[in-house]
Coordinates of C-alpha atoms in Angstrom, one line a residue:
Chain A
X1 CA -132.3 -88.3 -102.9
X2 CA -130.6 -91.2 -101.6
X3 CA -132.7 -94.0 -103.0
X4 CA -130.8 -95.5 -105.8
X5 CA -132.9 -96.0 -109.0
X6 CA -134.1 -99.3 -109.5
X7 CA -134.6 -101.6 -112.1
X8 CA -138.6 -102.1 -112.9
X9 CA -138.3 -105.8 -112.4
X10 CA -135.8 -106.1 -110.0
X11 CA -138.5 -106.6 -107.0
X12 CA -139.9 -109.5 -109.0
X13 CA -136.5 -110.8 -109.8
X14 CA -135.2 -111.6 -106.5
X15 CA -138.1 -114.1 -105.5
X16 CA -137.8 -115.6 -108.8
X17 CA -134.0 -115.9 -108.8
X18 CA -134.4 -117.3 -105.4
X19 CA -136.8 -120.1 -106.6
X20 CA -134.4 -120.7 -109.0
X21 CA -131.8 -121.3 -106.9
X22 CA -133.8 -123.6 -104.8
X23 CA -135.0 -125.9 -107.8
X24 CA -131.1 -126.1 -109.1
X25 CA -130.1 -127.5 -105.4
X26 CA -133.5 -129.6 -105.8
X27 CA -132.6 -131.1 -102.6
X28 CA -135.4 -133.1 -101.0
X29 CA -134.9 -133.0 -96.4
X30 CA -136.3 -135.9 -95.0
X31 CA -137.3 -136.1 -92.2
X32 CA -135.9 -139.2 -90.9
X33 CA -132.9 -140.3 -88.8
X34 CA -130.6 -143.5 -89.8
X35 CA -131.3 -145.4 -86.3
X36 CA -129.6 -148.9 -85.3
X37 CA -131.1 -151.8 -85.9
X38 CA -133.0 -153.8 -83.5
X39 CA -131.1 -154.9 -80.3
X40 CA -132.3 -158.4 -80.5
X41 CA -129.8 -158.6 -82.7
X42 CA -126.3 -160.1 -81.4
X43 CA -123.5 -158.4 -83.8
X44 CA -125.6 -154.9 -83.5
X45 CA -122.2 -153.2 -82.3
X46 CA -119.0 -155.0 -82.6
X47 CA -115.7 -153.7 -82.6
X48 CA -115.7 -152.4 -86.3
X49 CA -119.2 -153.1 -87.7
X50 CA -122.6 -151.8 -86.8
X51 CA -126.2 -152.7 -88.2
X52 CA -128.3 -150.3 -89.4
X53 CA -132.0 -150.7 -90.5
X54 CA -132.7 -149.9 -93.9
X55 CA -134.3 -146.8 -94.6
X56 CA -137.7 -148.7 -95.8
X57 CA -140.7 -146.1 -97.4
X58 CA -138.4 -143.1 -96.9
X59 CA -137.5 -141.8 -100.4
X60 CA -141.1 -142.2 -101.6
X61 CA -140.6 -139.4 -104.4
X62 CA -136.9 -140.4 -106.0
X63 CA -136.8 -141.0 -110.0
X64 CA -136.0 -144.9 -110.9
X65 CA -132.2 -143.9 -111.9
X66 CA -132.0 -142.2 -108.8
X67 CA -128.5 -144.4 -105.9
X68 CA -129.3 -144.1 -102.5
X69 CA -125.6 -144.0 -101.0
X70 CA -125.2 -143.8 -97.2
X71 CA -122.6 -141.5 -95.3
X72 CA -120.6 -141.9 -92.9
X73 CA -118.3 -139.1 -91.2
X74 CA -116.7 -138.4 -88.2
X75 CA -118.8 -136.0 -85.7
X76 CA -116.6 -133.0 -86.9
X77 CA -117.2 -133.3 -90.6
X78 CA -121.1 -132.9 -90.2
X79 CA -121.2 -129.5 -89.7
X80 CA -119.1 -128.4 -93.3
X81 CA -120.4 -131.5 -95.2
X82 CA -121.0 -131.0 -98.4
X83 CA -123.3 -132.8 -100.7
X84 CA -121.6 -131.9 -104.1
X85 CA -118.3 -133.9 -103.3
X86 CA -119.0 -137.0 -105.6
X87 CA -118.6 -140.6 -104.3
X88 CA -115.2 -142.3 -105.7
X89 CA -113.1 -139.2 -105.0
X90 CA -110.2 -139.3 -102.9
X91 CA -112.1 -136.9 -101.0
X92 CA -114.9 -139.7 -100.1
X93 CA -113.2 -142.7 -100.3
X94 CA -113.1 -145.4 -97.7
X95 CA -109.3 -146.4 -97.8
X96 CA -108.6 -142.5 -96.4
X97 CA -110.8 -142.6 -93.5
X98 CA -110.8 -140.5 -91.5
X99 CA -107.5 -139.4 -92.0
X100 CA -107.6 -138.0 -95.1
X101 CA -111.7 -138.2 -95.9
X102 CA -113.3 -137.2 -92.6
X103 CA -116.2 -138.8 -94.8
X104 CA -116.7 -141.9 -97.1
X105 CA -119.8 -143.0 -99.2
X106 CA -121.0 -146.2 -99.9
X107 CA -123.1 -148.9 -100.0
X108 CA -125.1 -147.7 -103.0
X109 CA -128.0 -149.5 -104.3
X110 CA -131.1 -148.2 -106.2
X111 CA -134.7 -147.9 -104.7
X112 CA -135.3 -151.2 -105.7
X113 CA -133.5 -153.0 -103.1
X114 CA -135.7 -151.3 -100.3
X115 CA -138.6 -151.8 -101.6
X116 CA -141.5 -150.2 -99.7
X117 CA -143.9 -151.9 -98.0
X118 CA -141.5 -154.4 -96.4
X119 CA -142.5 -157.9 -95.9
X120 CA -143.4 -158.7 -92.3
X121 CA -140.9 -160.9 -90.6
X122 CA -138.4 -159.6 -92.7
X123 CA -134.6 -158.7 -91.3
X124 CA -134.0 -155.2 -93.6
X125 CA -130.2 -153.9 -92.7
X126 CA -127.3 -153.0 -93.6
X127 CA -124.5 -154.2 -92.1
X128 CA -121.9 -151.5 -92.0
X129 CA -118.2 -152.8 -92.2
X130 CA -118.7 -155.9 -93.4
X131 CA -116.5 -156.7 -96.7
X132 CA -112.8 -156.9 -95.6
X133 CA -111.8 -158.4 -98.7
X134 CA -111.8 -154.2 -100.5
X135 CA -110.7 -153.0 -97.3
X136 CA -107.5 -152.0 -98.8
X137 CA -108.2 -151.6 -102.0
X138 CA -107.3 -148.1 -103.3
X139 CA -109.2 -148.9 -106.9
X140 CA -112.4 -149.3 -104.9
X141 CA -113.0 -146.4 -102.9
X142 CA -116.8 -146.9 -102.0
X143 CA -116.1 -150.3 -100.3
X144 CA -117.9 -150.9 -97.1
X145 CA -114.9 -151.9 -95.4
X146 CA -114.6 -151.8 -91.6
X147 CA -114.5 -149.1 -89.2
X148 CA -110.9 -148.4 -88.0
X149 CA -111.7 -147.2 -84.2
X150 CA -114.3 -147.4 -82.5
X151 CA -115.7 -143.5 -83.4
X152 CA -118.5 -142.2 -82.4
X153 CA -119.7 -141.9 -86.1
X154 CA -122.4 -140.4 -87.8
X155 CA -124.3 -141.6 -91.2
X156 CA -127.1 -140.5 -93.0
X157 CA -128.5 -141.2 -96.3
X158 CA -128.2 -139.6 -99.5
X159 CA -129.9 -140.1 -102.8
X160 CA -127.8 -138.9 -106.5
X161 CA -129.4 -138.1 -109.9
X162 CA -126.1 -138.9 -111.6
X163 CA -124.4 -136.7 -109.4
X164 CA -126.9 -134.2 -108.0
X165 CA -128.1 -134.7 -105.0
X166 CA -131.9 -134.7 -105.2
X167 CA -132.7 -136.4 -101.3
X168 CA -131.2 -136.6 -97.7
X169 CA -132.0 -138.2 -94.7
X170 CA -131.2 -136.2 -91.1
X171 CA -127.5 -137.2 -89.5
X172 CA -127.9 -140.1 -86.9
X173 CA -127.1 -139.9 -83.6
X174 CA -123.1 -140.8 -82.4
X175 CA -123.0 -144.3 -83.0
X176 CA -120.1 -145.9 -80.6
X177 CA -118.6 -149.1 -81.1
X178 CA -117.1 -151.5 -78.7
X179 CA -113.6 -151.5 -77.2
X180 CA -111.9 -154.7 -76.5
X181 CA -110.0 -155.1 -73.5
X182 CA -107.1 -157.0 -73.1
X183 CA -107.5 -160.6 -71.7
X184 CA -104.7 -159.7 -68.8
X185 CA -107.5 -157.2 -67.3
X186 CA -109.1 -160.2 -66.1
X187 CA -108.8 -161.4 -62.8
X188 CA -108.2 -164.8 -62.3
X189 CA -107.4 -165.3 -59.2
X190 CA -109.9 -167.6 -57.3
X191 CA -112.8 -167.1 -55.2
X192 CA -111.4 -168.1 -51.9
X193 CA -112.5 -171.2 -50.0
X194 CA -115.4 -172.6 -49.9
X195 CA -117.4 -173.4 -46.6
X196 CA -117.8 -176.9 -47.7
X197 CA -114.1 -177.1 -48.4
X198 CA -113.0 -175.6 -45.2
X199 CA -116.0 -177.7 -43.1
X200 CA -114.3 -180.8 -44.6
X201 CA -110.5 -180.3 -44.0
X202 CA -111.0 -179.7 -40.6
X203 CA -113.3 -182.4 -39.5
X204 CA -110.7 -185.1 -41.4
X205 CA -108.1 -183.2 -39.9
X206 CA -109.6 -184.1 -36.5
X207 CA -110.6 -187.6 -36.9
X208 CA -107.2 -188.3 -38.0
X209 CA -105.4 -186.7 -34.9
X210 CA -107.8 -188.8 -33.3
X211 CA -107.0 -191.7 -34.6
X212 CA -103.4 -191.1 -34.0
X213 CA -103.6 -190.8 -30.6
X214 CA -105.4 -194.5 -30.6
X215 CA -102.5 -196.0 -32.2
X216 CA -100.0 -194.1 -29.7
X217 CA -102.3 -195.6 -27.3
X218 CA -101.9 -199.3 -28.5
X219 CA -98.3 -198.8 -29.1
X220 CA -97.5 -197.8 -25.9
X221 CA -99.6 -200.6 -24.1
X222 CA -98.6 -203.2 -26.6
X223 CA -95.7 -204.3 -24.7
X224 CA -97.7 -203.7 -20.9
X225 CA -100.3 -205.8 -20.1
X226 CA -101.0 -203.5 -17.4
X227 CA -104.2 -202.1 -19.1
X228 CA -105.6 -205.1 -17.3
X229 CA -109.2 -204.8 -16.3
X230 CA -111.8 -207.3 -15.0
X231 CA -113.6 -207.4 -18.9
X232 CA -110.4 -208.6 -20.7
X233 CA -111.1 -211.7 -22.4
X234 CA -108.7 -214.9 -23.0
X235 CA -108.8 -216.3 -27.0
X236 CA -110.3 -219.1 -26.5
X237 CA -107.4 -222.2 -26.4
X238 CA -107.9 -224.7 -28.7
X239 CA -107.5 -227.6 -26.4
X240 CA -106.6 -230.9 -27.4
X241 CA -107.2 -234.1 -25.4
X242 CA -104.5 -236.2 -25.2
X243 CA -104.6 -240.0 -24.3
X244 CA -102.5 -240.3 -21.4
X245 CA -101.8 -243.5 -20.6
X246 CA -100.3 -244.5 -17.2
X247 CA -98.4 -246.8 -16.0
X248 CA -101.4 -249.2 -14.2
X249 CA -103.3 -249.1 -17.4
X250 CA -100.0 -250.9 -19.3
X251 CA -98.9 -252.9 -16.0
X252 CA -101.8 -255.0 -15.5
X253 CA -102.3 -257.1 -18.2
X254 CA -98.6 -257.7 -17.3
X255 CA -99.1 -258.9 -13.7
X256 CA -102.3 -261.0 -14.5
X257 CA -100.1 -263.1 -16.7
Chain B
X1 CA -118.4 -213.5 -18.0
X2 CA -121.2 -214.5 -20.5
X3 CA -122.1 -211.0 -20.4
X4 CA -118.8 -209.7 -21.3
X5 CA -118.4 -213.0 -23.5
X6 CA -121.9 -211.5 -26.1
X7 CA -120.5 -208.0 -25.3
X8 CA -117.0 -208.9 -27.4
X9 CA -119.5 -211.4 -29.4
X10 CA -121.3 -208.4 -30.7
X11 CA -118.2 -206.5 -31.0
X12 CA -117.0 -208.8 -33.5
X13 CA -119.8 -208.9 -35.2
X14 CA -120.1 -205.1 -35.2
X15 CA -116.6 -204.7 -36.8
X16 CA -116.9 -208.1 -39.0
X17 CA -120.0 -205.6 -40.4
X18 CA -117.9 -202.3 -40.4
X19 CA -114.8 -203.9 -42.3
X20 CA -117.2 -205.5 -45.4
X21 CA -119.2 -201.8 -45.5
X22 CA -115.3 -200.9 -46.5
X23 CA -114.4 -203.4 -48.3
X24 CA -117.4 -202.6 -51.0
X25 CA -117.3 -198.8 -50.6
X26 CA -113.3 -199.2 -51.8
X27 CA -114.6 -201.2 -54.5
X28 CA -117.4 -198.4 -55.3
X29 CA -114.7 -195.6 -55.1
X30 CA -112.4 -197.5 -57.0
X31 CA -114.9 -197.7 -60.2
X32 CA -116.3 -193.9 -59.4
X33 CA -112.7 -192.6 -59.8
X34 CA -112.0 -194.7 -63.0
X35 CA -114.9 -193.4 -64.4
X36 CA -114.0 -189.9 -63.6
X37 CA -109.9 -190.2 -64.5
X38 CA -111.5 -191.8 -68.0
X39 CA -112.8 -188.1 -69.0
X40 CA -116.2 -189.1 -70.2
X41 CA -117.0 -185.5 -71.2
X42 CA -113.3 -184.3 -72.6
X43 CA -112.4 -181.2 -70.6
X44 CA -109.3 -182.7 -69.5
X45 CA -107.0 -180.9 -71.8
X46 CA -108.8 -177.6 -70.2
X47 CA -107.2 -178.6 -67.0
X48 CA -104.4 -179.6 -68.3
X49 CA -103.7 -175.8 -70.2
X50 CA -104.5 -174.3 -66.9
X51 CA -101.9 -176.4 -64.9
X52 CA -104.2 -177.1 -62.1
X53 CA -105.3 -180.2 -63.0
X54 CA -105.3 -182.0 -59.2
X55 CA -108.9 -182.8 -59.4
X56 CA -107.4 -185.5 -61.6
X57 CA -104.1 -186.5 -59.3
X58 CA -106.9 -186.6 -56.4
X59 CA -109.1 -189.1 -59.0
X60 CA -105.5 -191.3 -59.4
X61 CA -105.5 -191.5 -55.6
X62 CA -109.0 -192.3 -54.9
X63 CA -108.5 -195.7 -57.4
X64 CA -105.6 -197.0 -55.6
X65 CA -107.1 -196.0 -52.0
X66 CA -109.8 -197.8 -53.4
X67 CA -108.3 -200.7 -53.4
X68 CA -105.9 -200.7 -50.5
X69 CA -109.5 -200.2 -48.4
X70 CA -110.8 -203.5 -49.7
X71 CA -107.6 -205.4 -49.3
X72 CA -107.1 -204.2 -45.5
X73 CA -111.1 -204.4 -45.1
X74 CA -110.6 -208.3 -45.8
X75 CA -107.4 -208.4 -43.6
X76 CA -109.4 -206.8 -40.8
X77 CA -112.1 -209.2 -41.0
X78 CA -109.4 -212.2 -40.8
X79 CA -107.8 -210.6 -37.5
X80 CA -111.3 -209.7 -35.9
X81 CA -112.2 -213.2 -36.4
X82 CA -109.0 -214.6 -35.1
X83 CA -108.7 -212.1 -32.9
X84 CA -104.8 -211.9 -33.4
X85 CA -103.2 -209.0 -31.8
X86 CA -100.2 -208.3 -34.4
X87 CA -102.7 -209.1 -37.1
X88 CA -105.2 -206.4 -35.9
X89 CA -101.8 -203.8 -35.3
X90 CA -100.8 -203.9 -38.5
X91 CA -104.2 -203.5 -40.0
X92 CA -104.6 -200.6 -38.0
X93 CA -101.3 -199.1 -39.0
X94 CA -102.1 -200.0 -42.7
X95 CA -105.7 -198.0 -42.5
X96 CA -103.9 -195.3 -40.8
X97 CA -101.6 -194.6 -43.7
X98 CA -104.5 -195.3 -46.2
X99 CA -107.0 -193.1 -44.0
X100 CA -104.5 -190.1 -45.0
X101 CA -103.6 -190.1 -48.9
X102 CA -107.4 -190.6 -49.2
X103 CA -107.7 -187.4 -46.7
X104 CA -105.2 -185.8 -49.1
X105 CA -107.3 -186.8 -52.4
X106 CA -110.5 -185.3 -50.2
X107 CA -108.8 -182.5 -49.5
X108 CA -107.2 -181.7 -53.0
X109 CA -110.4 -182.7 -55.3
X110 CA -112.3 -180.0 -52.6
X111 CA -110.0 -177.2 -52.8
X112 CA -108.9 -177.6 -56.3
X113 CA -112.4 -177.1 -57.1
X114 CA -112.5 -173.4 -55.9
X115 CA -110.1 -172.4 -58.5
X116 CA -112.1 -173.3 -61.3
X117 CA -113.8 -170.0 -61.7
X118 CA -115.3 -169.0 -65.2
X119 CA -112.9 -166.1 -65.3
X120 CA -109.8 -168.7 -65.5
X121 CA -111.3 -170.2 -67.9
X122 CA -112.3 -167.4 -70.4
X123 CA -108.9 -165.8 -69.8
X124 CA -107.4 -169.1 -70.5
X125 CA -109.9 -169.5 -73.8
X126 CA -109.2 -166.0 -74.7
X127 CA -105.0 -166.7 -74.9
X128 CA -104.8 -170.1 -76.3
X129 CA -108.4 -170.7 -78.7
X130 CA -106.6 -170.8 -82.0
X131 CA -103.1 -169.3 -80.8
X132 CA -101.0 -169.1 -83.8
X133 CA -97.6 -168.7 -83.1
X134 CA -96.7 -171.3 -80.1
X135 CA -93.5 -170.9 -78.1
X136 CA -92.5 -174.4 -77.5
X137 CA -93.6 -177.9 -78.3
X138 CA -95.8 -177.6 -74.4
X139 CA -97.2 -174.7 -75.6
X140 CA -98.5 -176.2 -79.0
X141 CA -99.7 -179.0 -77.1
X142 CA -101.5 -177.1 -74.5
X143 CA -103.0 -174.5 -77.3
X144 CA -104.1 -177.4 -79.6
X145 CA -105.8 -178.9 -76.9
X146 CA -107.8 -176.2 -75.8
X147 CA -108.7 -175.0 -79.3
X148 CA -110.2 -178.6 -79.8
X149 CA -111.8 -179.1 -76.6
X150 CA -113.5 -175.5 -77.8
X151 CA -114.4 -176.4 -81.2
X152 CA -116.2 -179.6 -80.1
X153 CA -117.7 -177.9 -76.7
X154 CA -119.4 -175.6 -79.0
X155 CA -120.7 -177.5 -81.7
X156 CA -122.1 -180.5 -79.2
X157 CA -123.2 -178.0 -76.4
X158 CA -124.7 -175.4 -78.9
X159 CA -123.1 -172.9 -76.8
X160 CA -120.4 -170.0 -77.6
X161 CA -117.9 -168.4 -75.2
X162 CA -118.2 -168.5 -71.2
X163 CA -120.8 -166.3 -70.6
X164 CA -121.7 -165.8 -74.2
X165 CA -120.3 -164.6 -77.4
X166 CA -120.0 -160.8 -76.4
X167 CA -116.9 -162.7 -74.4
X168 CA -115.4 -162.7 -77.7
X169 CA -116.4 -158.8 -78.6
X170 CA -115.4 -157.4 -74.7
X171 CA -112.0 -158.6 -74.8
X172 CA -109.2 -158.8 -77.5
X173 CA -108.1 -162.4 -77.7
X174 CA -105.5 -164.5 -79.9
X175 CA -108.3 -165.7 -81.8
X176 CA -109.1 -162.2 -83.0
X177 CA -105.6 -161.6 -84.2
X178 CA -105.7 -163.9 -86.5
X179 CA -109.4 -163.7 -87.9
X180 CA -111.1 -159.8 -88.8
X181 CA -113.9 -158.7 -86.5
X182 CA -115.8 -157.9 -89.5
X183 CA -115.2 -161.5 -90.9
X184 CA -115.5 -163.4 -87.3
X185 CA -117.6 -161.4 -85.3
X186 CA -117.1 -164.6 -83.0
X187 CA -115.8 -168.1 -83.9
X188 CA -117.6 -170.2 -86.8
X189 CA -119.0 -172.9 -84.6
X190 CA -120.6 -170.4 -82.4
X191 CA -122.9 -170.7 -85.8
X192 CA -125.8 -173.4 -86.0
X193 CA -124.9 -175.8 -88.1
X194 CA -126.0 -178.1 -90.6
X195 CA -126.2 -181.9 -91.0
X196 CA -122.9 -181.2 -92.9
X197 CA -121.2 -179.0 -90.6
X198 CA -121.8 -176.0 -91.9
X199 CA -123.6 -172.9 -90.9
X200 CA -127.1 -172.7 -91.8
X201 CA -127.2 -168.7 -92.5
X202 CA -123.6 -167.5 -92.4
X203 CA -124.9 -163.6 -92.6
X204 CA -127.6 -164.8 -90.1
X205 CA -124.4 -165.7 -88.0
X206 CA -122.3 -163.4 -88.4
X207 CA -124.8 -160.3 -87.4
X208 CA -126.3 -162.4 -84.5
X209 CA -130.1 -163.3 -85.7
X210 CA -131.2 -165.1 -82.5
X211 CA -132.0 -168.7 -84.0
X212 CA -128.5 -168.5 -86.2
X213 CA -125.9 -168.6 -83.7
X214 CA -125.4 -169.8 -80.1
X215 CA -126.0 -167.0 -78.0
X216 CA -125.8 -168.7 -74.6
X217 CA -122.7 -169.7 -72.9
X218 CA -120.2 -172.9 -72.8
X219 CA -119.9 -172.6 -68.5
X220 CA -122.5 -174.8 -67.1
X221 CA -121.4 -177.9 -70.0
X222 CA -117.8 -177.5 -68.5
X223 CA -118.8 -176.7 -64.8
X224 CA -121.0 -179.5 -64.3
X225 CA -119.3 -182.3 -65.1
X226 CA -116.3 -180.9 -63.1
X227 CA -118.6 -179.9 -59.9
X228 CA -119.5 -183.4 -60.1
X229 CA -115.8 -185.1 -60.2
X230 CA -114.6 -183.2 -58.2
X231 CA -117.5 -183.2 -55.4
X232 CA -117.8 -187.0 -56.2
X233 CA -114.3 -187.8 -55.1
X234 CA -114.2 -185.1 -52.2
X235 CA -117.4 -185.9 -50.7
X236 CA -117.7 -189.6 -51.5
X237 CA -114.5 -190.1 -49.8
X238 CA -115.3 -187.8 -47.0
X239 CA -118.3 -190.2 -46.0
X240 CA -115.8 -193.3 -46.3
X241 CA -113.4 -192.2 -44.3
X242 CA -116.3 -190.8 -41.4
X243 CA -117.1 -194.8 -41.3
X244 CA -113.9 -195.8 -41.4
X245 CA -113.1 -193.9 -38.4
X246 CA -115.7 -195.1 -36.4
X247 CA -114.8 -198.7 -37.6
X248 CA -111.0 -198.4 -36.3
X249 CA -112.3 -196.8 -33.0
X250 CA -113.8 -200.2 -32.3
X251 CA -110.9 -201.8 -33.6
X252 CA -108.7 -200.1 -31.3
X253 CA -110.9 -200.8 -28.2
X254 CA -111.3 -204.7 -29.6
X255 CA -107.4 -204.8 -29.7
X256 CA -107.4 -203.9 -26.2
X257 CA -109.5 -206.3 -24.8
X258 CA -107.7 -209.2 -26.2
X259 CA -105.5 -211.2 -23.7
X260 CA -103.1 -213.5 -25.2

């Protein structure tokens, strides 16, 4: 008596409308998380860009019109993101984030410019933040301009049929960039004295009181001679020989005459 | 009194030695501080930006010292050998005042040395590399300096920064007010170059593919050559004026055993 009467077909309806519903979102989970790119690399994190590696042999089962577009959001706009919001909307657009788009989209390219196998030895990323010249731009919303702060962020990828979603990557991990500190916070005050420094003022400092005290010495005997001692020696005189004639030597030839 | 006679014989002799020994190490002085004042490498204007340049005033002595040594070295000789007692006085009172400005270039050139840390100089490369608005005409000079003493640091030295070019990522600098991080993640010739002087792979640059940039550091090309002036003039003069002391020493004792 308290069973409602049912339709015939309404226990085979539900699955079906459910399957229905799935096909319309046709929305492909990968299972694969945008990562940072190698750390060999210098620029990985600077103070508004980061490098990501491409997502190479990921969306193996897109449609050739299918744009790949990557995300990136603020930590708090992952949880009520939603895929529908089309890229170029104020809602997604670069020049409003994060204060009015807690998430922008951009960087969208086609499956052919990650083309899968990659070539060995190749570099594949994406270098996130790097054209200022859109930056401000308000007519380009999907510009990859750089990050204002320096987050934490979180990107993934997602690939559009038009503007159905059809493929998505996982979220990333928080991806922090670097602070710059302020050139005052570094200390420039010396490293104190060295031992060689410190060795070789005070030994010069000693030989010249030394030396001082010699010339005290020799100023203070240079009048005395009284520093006599049995080892003084005499310059040696320059002696000249004089002819000395005397008288007898001049006389005689007088008196033989 | 023979004996006493070859004693002061060989006392003369001893100090005829002593006083040429001077005479070419103030020569040899002389031409080491020339070379150094003469700024073979360029890193002068550094100094000079950091107002500490006395490793240079200490070079300026060291010349002049240089030659005061082998003028009085040649006057000693002439009074040993005479054996003239006012001669020998003054020579002594001449090397005395010599013996202390080259104590004070020692002295200076050492301890000047110790503030040349690589945290003076990145601050100072951090405030002045491309400075754009100067305050006066010393502060333009000064900035220009140190921006070009950069530019061709990095580009002969293949070298960025002081410790590397995260130095320009860690701190905020003038340099980075005027040029995007996104643009100049550090400064262009951090980038290998060309034949022509310009990068190779300015995206290979810019996101730091080892082999496209300089990723080691400018300290040792600015260190070295200052470790060397700077020890070359301290230590050099250090061993001069050890000999010259023994050399007066005798002096003094020959002065005392003339008789007039």
């Amino acid at each position: 008596p308290h069973s409602r009467p049912r339709h015939p077909g309404a226990r085979t309806m539900l699955p079906l409308l459910l399957l229905l519903l799935a096909t319309a979102h046709g929305l492909d989970k990968l299972h694969y998380t945008p990562t940072l790119a190698s750390s060999t690399l210098g620029g990985l994190r600077t103070t508004s860009t980061f490098v990501l590696e491409q997502p190479r042999c990921i969306f193996t089962n897109l449609q050739g019109n299918a744009v790949i577009w990557l995300v990136v959001a603020v930590p708090e706009a992952v949880a009520n993101f939603s895929n529908s919001v089309r890229p170029g909307t104020p809602e997604r657009a670069f020049q409003g984030f994060p204060a009015s788009a807690p998430a922008y989209m951009t960087l969208n390219t086609t499956l052919l410019n990650y083309p899968c196998p990659r070539a060995p030895g190749e570099i594949t990323v994406l270098r996130v933040g790097s054209e200022t010249s859109c930056a401000g731009d308000g007519t380009r919303p999907t510009c990859n301009g750089p990050l204002p702060g320096p987050g934490p962020y979180r990107v993934k990828f997602l690939a559009l049929e038009g503007s159905k979603p059809v493929a998505e990557t996982e979220w990333s991990e928080l991806i922090t960039l670097r602070t710059a500190r302020p050139p005052g916070s570094i200390p420039a005050m010396g490293s104190g004295r060295s031992a060689g420094m410190i060795a070789l003022t005070t030994i010069l400092s000693i030989l010249f009181a030394i030396l001082l005290a010699g010339l005290v010495a020799m100023l203070v005997f240079w009048g005395s001679d009284a520093c006599g001692s049995s080892s003084t020696f005499s310059k040696p005189e320059v002696v000249s020989v004089q002819r000395y004639n005397t008288h007898h030597v001049h006389d005689q030839p007088a008196a033989q005459l | 009194m023979a004996k006493s006679g070859d004693g002061i014989h060989i006392l003369q002799g001893l100090l005829v030695f002593g006083n040429v020994v001077i005479g070419m190490c103030g020569i040899a002085l002389t031409a080491e501080c020339i070379f150094f004042v003469s700024d073979p490498h360029g890193l002068y204007p550094l100094l000079e930006a950091t107002e500490n340049d006395d490793i240079y005033a200490a070079a300026w002595i060291g010349i002049f010292v240089g030659f005061a040594l082998f003028a009085l070295s040649i006057l000693g000789i002439f009074g040993v050998i005479k054996s003239n007692k006012t001669l020998l006085l003054v020579y002594v009172i001449l090397m005395l005042i010599t013996y202390a400005f080259e104590m004070a270039s020692c002295i200076t050139a050492a301890t000047h040395r110790d503030f040349l840390t690589p945290n003076l100089f990145l601050k100072q490369m951090l405030e002045r590399y491309q400075k754009s608005e100067t305050v006066n005409n010393n502060d333009k000079w000064m900035t220009e300096g140190v921006t070009k003493t950069w530019d061709k640091l990095m580009l002969q030295n293949q070298c960025c920064g002081v410790r590397g070019p995260s130095d320009w990522q860690e701190y905020a600098s003038a340099f980075r007010t005027m040029h995007s991080d996104a643009d100049f993640p550090w400064p262009r010739n951090c980038c290998v170059m060309d034949a022509r002087g310009s990068p190779v792979n300015l995206d290979g640059c810019k996101l730091g593919v080892p082999g496209y940039y300089n990723s080691n550091g400018c300290y040792d090309a600015i260190s070295g050559p200052m470790n060397t002036h700077a020890w070359g003039v301290a230590w050099f003069g250090f061993a001069i004026l050890c000999w010259t002391f023994c050399v007066l020493l005798g002096t003094m004792f020959y002065w005392s055993r003339i008789e007039y």
